[in-house]
Short mmCIF file of C-alpha atoms in Angstrom, two decimals:
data_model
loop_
_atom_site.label_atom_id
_atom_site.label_comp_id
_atom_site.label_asym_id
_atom_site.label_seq_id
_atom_site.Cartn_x
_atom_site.Cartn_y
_atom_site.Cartn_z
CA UNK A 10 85.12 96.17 137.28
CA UNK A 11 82.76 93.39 137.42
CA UNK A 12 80.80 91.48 134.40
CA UNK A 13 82.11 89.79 130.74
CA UNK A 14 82.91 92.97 128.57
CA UNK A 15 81.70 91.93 125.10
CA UNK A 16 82.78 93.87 121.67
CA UNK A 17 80.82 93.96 118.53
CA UNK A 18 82.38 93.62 115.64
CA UNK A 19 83.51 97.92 115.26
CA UNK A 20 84.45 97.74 118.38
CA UNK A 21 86.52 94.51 118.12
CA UNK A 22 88.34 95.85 114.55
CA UNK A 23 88.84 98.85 116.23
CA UNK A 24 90.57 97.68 119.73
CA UNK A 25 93.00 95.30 117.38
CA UNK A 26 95.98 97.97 116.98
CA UNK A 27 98.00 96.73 114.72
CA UNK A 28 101.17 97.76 116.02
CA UNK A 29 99.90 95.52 119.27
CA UNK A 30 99.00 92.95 117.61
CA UNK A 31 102.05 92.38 115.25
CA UNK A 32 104.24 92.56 118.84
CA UNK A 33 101.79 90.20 120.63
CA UNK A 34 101.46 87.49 117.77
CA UNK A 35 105.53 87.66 117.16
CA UNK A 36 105.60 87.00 121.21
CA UNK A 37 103.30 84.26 120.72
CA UNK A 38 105.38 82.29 118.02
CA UNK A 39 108.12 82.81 119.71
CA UNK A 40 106.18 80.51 123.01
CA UNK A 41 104.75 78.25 120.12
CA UNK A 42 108.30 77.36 119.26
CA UNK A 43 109.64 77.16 122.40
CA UNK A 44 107.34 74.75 123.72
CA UNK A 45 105.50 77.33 126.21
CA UNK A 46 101.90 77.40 125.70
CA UNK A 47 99.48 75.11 125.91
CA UNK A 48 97.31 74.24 122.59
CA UNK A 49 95.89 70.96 121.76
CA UNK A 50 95.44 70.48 118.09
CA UNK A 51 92.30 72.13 116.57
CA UNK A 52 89.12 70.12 116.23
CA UNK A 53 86.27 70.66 114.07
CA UNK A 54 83.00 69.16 113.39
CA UNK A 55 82.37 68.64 109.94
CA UNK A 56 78.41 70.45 108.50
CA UNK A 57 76.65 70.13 105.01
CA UNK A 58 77.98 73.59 104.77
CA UNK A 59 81.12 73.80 106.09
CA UNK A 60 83.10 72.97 109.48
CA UNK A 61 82.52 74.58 113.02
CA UNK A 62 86.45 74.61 114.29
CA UNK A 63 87.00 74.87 118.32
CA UNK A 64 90.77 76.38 119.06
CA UNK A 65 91.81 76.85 122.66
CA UNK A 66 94.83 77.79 124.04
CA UNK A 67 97.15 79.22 126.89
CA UNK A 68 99.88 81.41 126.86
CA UNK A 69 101.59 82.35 129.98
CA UNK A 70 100.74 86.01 131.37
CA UNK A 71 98.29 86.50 128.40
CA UNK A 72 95.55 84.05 129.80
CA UNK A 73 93.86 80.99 128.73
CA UNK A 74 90.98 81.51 125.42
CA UNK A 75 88.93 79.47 123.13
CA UNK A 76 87.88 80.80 119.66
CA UNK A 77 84.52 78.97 118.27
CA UNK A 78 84.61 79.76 114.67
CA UNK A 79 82.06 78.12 111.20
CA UNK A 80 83.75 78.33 107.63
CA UNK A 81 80.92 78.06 105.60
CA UNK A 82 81.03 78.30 101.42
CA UNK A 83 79.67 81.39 100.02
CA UNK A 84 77.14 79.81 97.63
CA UNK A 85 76.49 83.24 95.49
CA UNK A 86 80.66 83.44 95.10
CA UNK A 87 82.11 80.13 94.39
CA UNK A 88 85.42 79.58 95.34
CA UNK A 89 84.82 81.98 98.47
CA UNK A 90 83.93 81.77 102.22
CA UNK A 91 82.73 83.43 105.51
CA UNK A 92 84.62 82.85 108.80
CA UNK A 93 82.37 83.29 111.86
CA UNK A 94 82.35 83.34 115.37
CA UNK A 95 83.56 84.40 118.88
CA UNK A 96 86.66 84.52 120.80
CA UNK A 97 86.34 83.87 124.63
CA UNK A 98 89.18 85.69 127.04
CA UNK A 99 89.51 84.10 130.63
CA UNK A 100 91.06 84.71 133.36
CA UNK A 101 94.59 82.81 134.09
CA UNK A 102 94.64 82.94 137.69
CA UNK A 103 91.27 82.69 138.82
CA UNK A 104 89.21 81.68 135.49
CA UNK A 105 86.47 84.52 135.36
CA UNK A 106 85.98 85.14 131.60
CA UNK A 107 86.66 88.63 130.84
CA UNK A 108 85.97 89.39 127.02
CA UNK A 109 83.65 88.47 124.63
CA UNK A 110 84.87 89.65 120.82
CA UNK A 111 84.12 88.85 117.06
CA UNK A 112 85.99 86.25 115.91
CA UNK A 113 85.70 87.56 112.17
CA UNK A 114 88.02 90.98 112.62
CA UNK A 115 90.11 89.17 115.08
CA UNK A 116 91.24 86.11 113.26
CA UNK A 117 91.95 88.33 109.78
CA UNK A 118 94.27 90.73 111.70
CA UNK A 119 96.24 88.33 113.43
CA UNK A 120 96.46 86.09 110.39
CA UNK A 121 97.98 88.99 108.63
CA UNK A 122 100.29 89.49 111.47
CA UNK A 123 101.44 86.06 111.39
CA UNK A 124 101.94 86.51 106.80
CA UNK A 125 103.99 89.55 107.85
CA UNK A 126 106.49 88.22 110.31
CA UNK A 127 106.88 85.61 107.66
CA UNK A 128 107.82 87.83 105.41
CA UNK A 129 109.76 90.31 107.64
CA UNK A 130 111.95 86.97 109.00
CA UNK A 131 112.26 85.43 105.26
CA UNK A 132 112.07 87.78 102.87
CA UNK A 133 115.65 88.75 100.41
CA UNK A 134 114.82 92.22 100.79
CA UNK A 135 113.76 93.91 104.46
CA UNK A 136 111.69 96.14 102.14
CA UNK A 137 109.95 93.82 100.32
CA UNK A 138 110.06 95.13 97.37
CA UNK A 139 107.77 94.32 95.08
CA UNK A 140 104.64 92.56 96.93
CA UNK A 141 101.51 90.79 95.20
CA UNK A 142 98.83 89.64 97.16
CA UNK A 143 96.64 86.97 95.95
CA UNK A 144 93.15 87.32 97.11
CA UNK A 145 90.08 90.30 97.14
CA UNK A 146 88.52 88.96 100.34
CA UNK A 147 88.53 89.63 104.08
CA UNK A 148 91.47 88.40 105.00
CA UNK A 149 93.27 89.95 101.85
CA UNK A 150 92.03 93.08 103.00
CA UNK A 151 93.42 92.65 106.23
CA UNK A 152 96.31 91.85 105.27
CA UNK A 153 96.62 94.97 102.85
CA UNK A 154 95.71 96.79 105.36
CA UNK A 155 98.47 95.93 107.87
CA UNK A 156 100.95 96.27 104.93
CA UNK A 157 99.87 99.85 104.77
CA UNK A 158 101.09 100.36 108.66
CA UNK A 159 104.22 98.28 108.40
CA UNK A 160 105.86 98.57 105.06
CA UNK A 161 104.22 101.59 103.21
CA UNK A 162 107.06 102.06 101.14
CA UNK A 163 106.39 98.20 99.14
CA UNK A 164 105.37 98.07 95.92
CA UNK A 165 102.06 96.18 96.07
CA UNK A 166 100.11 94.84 93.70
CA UNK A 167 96.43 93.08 94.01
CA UNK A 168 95.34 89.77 92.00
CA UNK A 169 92.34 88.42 91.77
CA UNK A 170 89.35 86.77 89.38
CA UNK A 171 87.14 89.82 90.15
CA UNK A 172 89.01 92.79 88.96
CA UNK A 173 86.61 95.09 90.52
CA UNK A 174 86.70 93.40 93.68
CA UNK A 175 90.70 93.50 93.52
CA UNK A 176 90.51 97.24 93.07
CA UNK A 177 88.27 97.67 96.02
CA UNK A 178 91.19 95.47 98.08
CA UNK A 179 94.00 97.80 96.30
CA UNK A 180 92.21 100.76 97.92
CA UNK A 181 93.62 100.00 101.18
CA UNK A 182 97.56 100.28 100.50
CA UNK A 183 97.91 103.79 98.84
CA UNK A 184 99.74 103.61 95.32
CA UNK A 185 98.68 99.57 95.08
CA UNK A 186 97.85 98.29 91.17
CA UNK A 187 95.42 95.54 90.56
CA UNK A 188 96.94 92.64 88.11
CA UNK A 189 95.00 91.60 84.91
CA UNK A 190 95.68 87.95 86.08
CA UNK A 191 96.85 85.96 89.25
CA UNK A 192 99.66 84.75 86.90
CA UNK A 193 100.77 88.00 86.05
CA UNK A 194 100.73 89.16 89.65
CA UNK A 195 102.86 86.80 90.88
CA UNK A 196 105.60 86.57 88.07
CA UNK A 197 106.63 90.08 89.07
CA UNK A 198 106.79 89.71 92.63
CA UNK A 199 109.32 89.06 95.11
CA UNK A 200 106.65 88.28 98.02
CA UNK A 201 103.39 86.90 97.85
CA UNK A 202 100.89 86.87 100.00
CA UNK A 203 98.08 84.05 99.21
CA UNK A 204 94.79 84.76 100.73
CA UNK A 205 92.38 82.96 99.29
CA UNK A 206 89.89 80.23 100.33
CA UNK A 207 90.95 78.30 97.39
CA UNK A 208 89.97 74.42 97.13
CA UNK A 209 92.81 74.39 94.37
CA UNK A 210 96.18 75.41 94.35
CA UNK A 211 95.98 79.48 92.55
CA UNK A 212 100.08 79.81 92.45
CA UNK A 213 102.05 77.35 90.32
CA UNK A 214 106.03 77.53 91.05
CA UNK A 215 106.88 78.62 87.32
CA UNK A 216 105.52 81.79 88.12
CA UNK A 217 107.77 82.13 90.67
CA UNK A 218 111.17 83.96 90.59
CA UNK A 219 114.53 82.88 92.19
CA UNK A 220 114.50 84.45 95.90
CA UNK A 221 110.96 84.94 96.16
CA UNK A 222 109.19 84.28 99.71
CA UNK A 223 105.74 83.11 99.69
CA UNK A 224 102.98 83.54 102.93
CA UNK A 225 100.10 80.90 102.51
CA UNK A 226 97.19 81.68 104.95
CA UNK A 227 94.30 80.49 103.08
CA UNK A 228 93.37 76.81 102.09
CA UNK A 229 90.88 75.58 104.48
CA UNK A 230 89.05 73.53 101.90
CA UNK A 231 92.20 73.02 99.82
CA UNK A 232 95.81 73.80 98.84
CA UNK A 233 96.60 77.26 97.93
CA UNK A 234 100.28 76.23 96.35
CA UNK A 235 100.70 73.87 94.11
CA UNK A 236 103.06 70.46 94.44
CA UNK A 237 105.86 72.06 92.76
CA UNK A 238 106.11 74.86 95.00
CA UNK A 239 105.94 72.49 98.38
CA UNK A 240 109.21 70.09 96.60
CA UNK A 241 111.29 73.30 95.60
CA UNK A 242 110.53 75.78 98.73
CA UNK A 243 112.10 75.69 102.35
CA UNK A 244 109.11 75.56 104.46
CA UNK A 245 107.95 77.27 107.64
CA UNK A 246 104.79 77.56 110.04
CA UNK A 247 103.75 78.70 113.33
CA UNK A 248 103.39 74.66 114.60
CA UNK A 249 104.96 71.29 113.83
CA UNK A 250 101.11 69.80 113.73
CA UNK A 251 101.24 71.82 110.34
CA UNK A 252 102.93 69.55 108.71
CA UNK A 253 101.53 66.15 111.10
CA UNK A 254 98.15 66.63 111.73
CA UNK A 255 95.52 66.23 108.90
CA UNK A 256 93.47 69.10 108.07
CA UNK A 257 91.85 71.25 109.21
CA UNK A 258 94.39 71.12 111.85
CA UNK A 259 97.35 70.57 109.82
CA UNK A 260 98.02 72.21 106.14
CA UNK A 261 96.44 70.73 103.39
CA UNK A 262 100.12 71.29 101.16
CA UNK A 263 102.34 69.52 104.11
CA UNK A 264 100.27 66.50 104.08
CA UNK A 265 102.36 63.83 103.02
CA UNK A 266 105.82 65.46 102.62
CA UNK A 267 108.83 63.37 101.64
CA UNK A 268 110.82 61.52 104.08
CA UNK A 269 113.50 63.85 105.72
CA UNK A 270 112.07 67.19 104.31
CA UNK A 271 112.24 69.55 107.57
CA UNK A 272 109.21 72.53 108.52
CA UNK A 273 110.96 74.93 110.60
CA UNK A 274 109.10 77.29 113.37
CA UNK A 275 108.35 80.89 112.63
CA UNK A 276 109.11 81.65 116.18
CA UNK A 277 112.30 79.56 116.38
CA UNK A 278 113.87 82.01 113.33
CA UNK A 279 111.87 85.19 114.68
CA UNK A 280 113.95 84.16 118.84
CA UNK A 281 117.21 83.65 116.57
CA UNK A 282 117.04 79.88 117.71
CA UNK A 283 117.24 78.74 113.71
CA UNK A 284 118.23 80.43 110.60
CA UNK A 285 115.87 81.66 107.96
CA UNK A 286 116.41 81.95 104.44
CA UNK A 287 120.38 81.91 105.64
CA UNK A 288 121.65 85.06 103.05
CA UNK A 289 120.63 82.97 99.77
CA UNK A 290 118.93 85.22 98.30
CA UNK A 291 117.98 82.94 95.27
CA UNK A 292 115.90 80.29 97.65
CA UNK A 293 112.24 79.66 97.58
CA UNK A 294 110.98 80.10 101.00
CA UNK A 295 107.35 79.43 102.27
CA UNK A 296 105.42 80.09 105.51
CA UNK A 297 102.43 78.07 106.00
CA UNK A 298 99.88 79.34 108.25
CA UNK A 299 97.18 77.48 109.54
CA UNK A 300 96.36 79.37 112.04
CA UNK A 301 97.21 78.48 115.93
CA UNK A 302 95.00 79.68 119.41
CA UNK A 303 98.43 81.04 120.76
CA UNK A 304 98.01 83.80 118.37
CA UNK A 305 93.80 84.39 119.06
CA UNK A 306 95.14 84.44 122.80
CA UNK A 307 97.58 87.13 121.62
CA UNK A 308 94.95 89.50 119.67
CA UNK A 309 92.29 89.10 121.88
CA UNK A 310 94.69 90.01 125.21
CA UNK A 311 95.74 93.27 122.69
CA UNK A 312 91.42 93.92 121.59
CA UNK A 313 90.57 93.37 126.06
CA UNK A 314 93.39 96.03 127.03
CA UNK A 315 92.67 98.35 124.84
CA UNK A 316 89.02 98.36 125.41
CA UNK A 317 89.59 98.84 128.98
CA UNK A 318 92.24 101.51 128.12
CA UNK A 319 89.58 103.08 125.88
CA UNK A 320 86.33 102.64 127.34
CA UNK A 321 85.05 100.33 124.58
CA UNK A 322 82.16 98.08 125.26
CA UNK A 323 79.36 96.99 127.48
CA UNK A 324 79.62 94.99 130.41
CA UNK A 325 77.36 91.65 130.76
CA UNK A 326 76.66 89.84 133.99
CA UNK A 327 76.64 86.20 133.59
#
């Protein structure tokens, strides 16, 4: 087949298994860690009304792809955003592009599936037990929703400033309760999940119990997690650039850590190359995500297979 095969945004959400894309983005951390891709640190160009980020990548027998993508505020929702754009597959041997997909879909599903091997890897409990997740937006919805598929037996619970918006989120893990506060969510949970697009930290680390594991994905115009939380947790992310680059590239809570404090790899604990939490099951552990284009090369090689495999799409000529 000849031609750029380019999926709307249905057809991109719905080509994203999330089985395949959990396996593909673990694969991917795993080559982040290792040193086997090849990912120069995200730019961005800075707008009155947002950024417009450019993330390309390689990973080795998944191809080379770039993801253009605009955060812009939402100015009818303050303290919200919209992530848009495209993700562009090539080809790694001869450089045809091959796949043209939403950006939007892609980057919440694999952002989730980077929160959940976080938690999986550093969690007390395999379980989870008792889950909150911080946010009512896209990319808390995402991540509910690949909760749902992986651990349906958790005990979730929603938080949010827009209780009505929280239940719509809860909808999407069966048996989920929505919080009164963000405060009270978190107090009683043993993993969080912080999805916001906070410009100020939203969890404070006296509302967090001994053992509890945190996943911060949000916090492109600011720190999700407070100071306190940073000092007391052991931290993790997908890249070292997390903690040395400055944002957007890097996180805006690792800026600045204190001399000697350590940010171990995902990938390096998920390839059994470094320890995790290490069986204390009273330690504050914390996976910072800032997203990588290892992992958009991983979702988008898992959307263009299984449009081919299911006939999904229309075929462009360039």
């Amino acid at each position: 087949m000849s031609g750029l095969l380019v999926l709307d945004r249905g057809q991109t959400a719905a080509a994203l298994e999330p089985a395949g894309v959990l396996d593909a983005v673990g694969r991917a951390l795993v080559a982040v860690a290792r040193g086997e891709v090849s990912v120069p640190p995200r730019i961005a160009a800075l707008t009155p009304a947002g950024l417009l980020g450019a993330m390309p990548g390689y990973v080795a027998g998944l191809g080379p792809a770039a993801k253009l993508v605009t955060v812009t505020a939402d100015p009818e929702h303050p303290g919200r955003s919209f992530h848009r754009g495209l993700v562009l597959l090539f080809d790694e041997h001869d450089g045809r592009p091959l796949a043209l997909v939403d950006a939007e879909p892609l980057t919440a599903v694999r952002t989730a599936a980077s929160a959940t091997h976080g938690a999986l890897a550093l969690a007390a409990r395999p379980d989870l037990g008792r889950v909150t997740v911080v946010g009512t937006g896209a990319q808390a919805r995402a991540q509910l929703a690949l909760l749902a598929t992986v651990r349906p037996e958790a005990q979730v619970t929603v938080a949010g400033r827009d209780p009505a918006r929280a239940g719509e989120a809860a909808a999407l893990f069966p048996g989920a309760r929505v919080a009164a506060a963000i405060e009270e969510g978190v107090r009683t949970a043993e993993v969080v999940f912080c999805c916001t697009g906070a410009t100020a930290p939203v969890v404070r680390r006296e509302w967090l119990s001994p053992g509890v594991h945190v996943s911060s994905v949000g916090g492109s115009h600011g720190p999700e997690l407070d100071p306190g939380t940073v000092r007391d947790a052991t931290l993790f992310a997908e890249w070292t650039g997390a903690a040395t680059e400055p944002p957007p590239a890097g996180a805006h809570e690792l800026q600045d850590l204190a001399p000697g404090r350590h940010v171990t790899l995902l990938g390096s604990v998920l390839a059994g190359d470094r320890p995790g939490r290490g069986g204390d099951t009273r330690a504050l552990t914390v996976f910072k995500s800032t997203g990588h284009a290892a992992l958009d090369v991983a979702a988008v090689r898992v959307a263009y297979d299984a449009a081919l495999a299911r006939g999904l799409g229309i075929r462009v000529d360039l």
